[in-house]
XYZ file of C-alpha atoms in Angstrom:
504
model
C 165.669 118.445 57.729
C 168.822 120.686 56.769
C 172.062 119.415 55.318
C 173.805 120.923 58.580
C 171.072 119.243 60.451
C 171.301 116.003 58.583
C 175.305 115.760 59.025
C 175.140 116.598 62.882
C 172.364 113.453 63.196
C 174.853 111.382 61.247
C 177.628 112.153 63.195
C 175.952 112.127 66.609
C 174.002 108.471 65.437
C 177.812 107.188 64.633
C 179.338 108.377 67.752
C 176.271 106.814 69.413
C 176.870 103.431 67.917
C 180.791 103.734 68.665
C 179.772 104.706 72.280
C 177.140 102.135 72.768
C 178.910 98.936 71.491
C 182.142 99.525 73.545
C 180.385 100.083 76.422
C 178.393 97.415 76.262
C 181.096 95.452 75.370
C 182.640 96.400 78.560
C 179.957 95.806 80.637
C 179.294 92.346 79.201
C 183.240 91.149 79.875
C 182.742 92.954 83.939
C 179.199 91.188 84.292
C 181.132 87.790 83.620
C 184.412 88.559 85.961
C 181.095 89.539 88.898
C 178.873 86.836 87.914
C 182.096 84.042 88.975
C 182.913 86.058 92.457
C 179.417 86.754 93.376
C 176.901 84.231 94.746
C 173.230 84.604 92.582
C 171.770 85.744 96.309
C 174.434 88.858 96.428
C 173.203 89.723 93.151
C 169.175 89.523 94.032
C 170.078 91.850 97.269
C 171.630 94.504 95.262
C 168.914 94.046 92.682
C 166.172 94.559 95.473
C 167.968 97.731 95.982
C 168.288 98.900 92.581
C 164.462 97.940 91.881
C 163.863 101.256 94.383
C 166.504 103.677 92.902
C 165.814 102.269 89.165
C 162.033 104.152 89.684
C 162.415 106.877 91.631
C 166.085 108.198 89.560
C 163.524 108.667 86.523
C 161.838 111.394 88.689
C 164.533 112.896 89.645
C 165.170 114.592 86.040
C 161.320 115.111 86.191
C 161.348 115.038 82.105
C 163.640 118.397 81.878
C 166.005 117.057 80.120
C 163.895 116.405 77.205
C 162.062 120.004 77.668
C 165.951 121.720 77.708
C 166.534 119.424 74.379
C 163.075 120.286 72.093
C 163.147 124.255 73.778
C 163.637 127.096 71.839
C 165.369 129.009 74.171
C 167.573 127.007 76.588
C 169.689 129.354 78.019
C 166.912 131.148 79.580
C 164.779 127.719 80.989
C 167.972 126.338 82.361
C 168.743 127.897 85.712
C 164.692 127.180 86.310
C 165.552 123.752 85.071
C 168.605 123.323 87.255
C 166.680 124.446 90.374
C 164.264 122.051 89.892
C 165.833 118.543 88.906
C 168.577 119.228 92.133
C 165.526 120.071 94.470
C 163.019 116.945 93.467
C 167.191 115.036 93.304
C 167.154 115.999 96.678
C 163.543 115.226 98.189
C 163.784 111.787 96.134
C 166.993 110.640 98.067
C 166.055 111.911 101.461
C 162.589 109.885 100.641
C 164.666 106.251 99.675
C 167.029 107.007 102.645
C 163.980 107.048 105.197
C 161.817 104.489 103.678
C 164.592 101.596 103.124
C 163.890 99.331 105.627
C 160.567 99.281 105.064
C 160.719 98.991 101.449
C 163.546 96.788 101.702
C 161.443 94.035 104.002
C 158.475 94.155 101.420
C 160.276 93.509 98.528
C 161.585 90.279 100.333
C 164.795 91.172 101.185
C 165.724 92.905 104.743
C 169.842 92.803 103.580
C 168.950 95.264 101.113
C 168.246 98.290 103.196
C 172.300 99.464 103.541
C 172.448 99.179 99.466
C 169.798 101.061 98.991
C 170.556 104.020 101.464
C 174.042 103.980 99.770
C 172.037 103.903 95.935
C 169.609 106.768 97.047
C 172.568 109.101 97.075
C 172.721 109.142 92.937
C 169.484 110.364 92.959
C 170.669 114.365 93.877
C 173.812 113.806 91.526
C 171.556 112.274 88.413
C 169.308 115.682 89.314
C 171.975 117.783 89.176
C 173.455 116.915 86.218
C 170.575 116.904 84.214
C 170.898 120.505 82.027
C 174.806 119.736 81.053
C 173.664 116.168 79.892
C 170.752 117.991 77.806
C 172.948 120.579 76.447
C 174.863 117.889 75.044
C 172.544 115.721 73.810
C 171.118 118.842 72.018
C 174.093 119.759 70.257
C 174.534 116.235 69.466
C 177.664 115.751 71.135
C 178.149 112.363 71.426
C 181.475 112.292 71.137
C 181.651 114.232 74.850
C 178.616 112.648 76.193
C 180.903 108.722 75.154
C 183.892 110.198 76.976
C 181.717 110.849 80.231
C 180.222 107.177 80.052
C 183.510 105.667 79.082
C 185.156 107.485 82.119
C 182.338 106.679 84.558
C 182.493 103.141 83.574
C 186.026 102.539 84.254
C 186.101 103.963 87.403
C 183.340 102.284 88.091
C 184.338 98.905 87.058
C 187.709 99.697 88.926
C 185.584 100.453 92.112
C 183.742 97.217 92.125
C 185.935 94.579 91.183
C 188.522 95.894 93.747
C 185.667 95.644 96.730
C 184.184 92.095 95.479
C 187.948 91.473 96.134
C 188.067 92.499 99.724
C 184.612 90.657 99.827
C 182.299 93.919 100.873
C 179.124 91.865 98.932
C 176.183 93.568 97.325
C 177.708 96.620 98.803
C 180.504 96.725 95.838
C 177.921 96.816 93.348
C 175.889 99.771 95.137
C 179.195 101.866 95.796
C 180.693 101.474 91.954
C 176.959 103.021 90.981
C 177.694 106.204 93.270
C 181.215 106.561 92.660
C 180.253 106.112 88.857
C 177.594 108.963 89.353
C 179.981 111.025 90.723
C 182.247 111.174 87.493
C 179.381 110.927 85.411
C 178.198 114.710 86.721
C 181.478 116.314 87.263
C 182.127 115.531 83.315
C 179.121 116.416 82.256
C 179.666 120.013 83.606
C 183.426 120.046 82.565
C 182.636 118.733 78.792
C 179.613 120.996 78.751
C 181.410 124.125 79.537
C 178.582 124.661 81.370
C 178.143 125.964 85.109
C 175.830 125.314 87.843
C 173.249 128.178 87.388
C 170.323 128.565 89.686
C 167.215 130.431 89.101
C 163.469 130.682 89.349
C 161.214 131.735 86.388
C 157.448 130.770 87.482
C 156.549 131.307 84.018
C 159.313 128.923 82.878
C 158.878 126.550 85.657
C 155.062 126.597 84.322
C 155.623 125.371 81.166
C 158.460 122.432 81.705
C 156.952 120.993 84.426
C 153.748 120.823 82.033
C 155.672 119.069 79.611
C 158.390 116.978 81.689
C 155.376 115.989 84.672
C 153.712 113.718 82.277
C 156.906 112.776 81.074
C 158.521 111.351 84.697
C 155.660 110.168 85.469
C 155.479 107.757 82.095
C 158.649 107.147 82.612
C 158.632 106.654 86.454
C 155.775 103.803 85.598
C 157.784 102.372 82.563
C 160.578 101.384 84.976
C 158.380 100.411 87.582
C 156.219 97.970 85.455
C 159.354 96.495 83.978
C 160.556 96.202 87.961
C 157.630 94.347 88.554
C 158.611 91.219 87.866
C 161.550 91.787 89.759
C 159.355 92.646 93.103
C 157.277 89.486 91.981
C 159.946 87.035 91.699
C 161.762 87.731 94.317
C 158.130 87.831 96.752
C 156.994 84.530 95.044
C 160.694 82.485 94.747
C 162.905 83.931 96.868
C 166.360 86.748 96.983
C 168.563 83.321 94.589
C 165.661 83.030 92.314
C 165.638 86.925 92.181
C 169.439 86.503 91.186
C 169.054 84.012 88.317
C 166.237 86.445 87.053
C 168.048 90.093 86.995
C 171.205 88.180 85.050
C 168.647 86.652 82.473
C 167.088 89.959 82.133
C 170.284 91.436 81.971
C 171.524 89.254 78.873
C 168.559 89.980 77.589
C 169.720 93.570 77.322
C 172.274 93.745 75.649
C 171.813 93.935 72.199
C 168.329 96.363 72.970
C 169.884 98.788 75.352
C 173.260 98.988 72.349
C 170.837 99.769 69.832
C 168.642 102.054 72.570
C 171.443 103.934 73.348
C 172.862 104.321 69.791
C 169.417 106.014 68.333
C 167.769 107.467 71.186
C 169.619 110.915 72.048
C 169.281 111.347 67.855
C 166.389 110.242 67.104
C 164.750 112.664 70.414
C 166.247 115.845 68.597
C 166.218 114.618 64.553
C 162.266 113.982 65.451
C 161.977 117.366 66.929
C 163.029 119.517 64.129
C 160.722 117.586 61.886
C 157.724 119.657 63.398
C 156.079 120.995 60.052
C 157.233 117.883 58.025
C 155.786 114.641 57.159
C 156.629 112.709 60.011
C 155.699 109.191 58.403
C 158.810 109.060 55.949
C 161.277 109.666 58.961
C 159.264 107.385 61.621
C 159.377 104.291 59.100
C 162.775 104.290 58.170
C 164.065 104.653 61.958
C 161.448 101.569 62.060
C 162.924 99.692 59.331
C 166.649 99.860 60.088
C 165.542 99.501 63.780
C 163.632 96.074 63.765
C 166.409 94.480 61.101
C 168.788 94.809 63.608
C 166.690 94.502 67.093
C 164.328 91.387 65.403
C 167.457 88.544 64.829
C 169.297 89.922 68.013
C 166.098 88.880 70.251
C 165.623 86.013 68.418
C 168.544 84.180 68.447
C 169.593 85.275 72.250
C 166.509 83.041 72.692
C 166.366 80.340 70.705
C 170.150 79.505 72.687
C 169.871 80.916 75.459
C 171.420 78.041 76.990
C 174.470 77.692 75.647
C 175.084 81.642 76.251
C 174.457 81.180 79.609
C 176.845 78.101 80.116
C 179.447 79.419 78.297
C 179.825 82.973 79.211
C 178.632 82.202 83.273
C 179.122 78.950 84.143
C 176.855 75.868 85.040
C 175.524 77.059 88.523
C 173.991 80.200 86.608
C 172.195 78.021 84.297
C 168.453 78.456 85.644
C 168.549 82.156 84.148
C 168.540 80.448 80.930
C 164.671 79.315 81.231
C 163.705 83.276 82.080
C 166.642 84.650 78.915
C 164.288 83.066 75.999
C 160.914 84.791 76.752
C 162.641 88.338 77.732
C 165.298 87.970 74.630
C 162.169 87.862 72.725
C 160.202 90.983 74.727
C 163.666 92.587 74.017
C 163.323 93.030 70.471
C 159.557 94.084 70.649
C 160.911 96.494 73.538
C 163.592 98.607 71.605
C 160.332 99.232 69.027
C 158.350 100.013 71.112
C 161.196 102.897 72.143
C 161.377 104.397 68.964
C 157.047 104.880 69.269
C 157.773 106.419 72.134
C 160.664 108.602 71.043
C 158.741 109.616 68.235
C 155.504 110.525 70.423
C 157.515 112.905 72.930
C 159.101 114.587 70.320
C 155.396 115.154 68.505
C 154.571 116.663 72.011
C 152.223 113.720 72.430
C 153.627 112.911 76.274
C 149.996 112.217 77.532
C 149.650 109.322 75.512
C 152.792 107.994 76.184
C 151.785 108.407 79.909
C 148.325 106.705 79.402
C 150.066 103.908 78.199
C 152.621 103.272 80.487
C 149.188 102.804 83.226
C 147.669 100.700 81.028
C 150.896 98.497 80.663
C 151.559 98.764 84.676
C 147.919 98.004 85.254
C 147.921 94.700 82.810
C 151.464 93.509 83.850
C 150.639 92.949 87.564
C 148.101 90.525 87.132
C 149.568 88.965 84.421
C 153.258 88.498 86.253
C 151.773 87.224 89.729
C 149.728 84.563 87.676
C 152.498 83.616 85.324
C 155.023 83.412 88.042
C 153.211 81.453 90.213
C 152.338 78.611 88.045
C 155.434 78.792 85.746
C 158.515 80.275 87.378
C 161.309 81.909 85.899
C 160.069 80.837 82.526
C 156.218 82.171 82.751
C 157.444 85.969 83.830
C 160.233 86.171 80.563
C 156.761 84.993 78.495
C 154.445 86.895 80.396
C 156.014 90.588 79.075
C 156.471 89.262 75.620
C 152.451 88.516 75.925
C 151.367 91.868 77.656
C 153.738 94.435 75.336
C 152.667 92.394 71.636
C 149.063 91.878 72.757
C 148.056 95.532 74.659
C 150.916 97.775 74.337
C 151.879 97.449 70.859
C 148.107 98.496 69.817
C 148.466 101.414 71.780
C 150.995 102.739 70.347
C 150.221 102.274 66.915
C 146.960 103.801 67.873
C 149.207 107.139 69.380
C 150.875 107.143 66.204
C 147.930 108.068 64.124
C 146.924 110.169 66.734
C 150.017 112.157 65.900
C 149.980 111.962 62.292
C 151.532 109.185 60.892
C 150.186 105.952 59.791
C 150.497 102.682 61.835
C 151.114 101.255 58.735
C 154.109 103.095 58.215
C 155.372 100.707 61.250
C 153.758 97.297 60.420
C 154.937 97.772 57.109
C 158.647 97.434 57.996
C 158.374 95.052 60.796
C 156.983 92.090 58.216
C 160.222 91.823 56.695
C 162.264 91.005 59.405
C 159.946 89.076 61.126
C 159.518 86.166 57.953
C 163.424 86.427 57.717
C 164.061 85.381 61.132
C 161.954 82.286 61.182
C 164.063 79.997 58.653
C 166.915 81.601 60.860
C 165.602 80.809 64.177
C 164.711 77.502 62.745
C 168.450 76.793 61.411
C 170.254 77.991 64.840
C 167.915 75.761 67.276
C 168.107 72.625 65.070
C 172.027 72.857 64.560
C 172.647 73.614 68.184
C 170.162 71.151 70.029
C 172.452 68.506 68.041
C 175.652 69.953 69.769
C 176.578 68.579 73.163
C 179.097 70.718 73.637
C 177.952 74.715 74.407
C 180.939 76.802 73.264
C 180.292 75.205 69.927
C 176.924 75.287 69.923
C 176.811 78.460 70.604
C 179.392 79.204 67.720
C 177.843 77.167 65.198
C 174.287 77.866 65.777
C 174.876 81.995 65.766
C 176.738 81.631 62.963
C 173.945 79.550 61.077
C 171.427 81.577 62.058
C 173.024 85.117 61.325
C 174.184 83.707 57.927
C 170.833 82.912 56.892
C 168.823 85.922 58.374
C 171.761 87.607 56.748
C 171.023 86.345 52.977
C 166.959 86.954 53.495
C 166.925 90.731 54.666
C 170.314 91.497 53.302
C 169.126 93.708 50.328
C 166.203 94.826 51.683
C 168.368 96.495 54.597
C 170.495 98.036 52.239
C 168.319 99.587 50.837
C 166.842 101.535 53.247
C 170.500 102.021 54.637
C 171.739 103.658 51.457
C 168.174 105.499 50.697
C 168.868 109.203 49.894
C 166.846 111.072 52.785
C 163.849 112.407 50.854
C 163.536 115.846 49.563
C 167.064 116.515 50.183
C 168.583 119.028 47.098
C 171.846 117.219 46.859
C 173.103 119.854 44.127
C 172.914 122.765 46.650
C 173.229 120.888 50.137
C 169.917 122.354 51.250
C 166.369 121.207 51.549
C 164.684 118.616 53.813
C 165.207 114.697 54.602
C 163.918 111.826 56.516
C 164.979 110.842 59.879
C 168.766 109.319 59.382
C 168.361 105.679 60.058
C 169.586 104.018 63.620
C 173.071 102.087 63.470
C 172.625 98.801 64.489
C 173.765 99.406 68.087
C 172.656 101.487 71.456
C 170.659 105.238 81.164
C 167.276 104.883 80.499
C 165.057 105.555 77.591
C 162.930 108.144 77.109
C 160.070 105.845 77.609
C 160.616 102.540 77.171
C 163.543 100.955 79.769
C 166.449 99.399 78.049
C 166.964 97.431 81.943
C 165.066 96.577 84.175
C 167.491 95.438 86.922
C 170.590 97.402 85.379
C 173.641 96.333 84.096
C 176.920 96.085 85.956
């Protein structure tokens, strides 16, 4: 990797982290004001809806977005590119329009089918905005790409808070999401400098639907197996169980999807440009820095989950807290898992990533429906901790070599982080469970158990964080280096979801 190279990743990785942990931040604070107007039922109708548009939006980019962001020559793919993502945008949102009832009724929930006609219009705005977000994201403009999410959320947030108000339901949520859209492309194009181009190139067209196919397709399964449980729950226990379930999942989220979002657009290009380099340098250290953050953030959402769900929603939400631990613990294996998958796409190794994605679908249903039904809310957090450590994980590692790094180069750096947070987890739960009160348990035990994850892996983060990248000429600013390490922070991953029912 270049100097110039290596300063743009920096840069882009810190805007990334800036970006990530305010919006998140945001989001958190509005989830709390919608979780005390809105009844758990409202919030299982709109995510019923969002379970539809949450699968098919990842088709709508049909993987061209990457292909703009690893090609060689963008300028001349992109009107192909543009032509395509509006016109499968477009198909995709006249399909949800005329299949909502239907859909709607066998995911449990009749109420649903006016949210999800409304939600099924982002689907031709997310496809037309997908070669100014790539052009971006390959110049590693985070900076411009924060400013578009900071302005969509606002308005957004404006949007829904003002129609929970004048009590429109469910219906807030779904209209915020397409008024947000509509910022979120108009900004895109304006902070871009880019303009709508249109074109046809058959030979272009060729080529990036044979790399961005496989890719939508991965990706359209990756959302839909981590939707699953959603369709399961809300089948097997009903639209208020279905409510409890998206805002456990949701808490679960936050930490993964702020480090997600922090290293993802980087790590995509960064891994890209490392073509005819030893990718296993690069692949552990994003690993390393990765799982010391993602590791003690999943672990400790669990082990008190119930005070963070008392204090931050209230007592009548307090059933999500039995689904939070299991999925607060997938979480961390999940954002992992994302940087495999990262690093696959950008070795040009979307099959595999695609093979996997069935396999996980394929063991996750069976799994889900059994866990559900003899363990509620609980069994389906539990049940994708047991399917991704157990069968995906494997995969992966196995993809890895396939594409010419060692799997060791990830185990290695997971170990570390993993004996850390035991005496951690251990500290937190026993401190807590001996506080009635949850504001202070909830203080105390996070503070506990962050102090003394803290003083384990302290050093050993540091070091990798302050590790020169390798084969970098500092004398003369030139030469090559490892991947730039994620910041501890972070709409939908490359491969693996950082939501499965959304945030608000």
């Amino acid at each position: 990797m270049s100097a110039t190279l290596d300063g743009q990743v920096r840069r882009g990785l810190g805007w990334s982290a800036v970006s990530s942990l305010l919006l998140r931040a945001g989001s958190l604070v509005t989830g709390i004001v919608l979780a005390r107007l809105l009844a758990p039922e409202d919030f299982g109708v709109f995510a019923v809806a969002l379970t539809v548009q949450a699968v098919l939006v990842t088709l709508a980019d049909l993987g061209l977005s990457a292909d703009l962001v690893r090609a060689e020559d963008p300028e001349r793919r992109a009107p192909t590119v543009a032509t395509l993502s509006l016109v499968s945008g477009a198909l995709l949102t006249v399909l949800m329009i005329v299949t909502a009832r239907p859909v709607a009724i066998a995911l449990g929930s009749e109420a649903a089918t006016p949210v999800i006609v409304v939600l099924a219009c982002t689907l031709v705005l997310s496809g037309a905005g997908v070669v100014p977000y790539a052009q971006l994201q390959r110049r590693f403009e985070q900076k411009k790409l924060f400013a578009v999410d900071a302005s969509a959320f606002l308005v957004s947030t404006a949007v829904v808070v003002a129609l929970v108000l004048l009590g429109v339901g469910p219906m807030a949520l779904a209209l915020s999401r397409l008024v947000g859209q509509v910022v979120t492309t108009c900004l895109q194009f304006a902070l871009a400098r880019v303009r709508p181009r249109f074109g046809f190139d058959r030979q272009v067209a060729g080529s990036a639907l044979r790399f961005g196919a496989p890719l939508a397709l991965a990706n359209m399964l990756s959302w839909a197996l981590l939707n699953i449980d959603n369709v399961v729950v809300s089948r097997s226990l009903g639209v208020v169980a279905l409510g409890f379930y998206v805002l456990a999942f949701n808490v679960s989220s936050w930490p993964m999807t702020a480090i997600g979002q922090a290293i993802r657009p980087v790590t995509l290009a960064a891994f890209s440009r490392q073509q005819d380099e030893d990718p296993g340098p690069g692949l552990g250290r994003a690993t390393a820095l990765t799982a010391a953050v993602a590791v003690p953030a999943g672990a400790l959402l669990a082990v008190l989950a119930g005070p963070v769900v008392a204090v931050l929603y209230g007592e009548r939400w307090a059933p999500s807290a039995a689904a939070l631990a299991g999925l607060a613990a997938f979480g961390a294996l999940r954002i992992v898992l994302d940087v495999l998958a990262t690093f696959l796409i950008a070795r040009g190794s979307v099959t595999a990533v695609l093979v996997l994605q069935v396999v996980w679908a394929v063991t996750l249903v069976p799994v889900m429906v059994l866990a559900t039904a003899r363990g509620g809310l609980a069994a389906a957090g539990w049940a994708h901790l047991a399917v991704a450590l157990l069968v995906v994980l494997p995969g992966y590692l196995v993809a890895v070599r396939r594409a010419g790094a060692s799997p060791w180069t990830v185990l290695g750096r997971l170990w570390p982080p993993l004996l850390a947070v035991v005496p951690a987890v251990l500290a937190s739960g026993l401190l807590s469970a001996r506080v009635e009160h949850p504001a202070l348990a909830l203080l105390l035990g996070g503070t506990v158990g962050l102090a003394v994850y803290a003083l384990l892996i302290g050093r050993w983060a540091l070091g990798w964080a302050r590790t020169t990248p390798a084969g970098t000429d500092t004398s003369t600013g030139t030469g090559t280096a490892d991947l730039p390490a994620p910041g501890p922070s972070g709409t939908a991953p490359v491969a693996v979801p950082a939501s499965a029912a959304g945030s608000s």
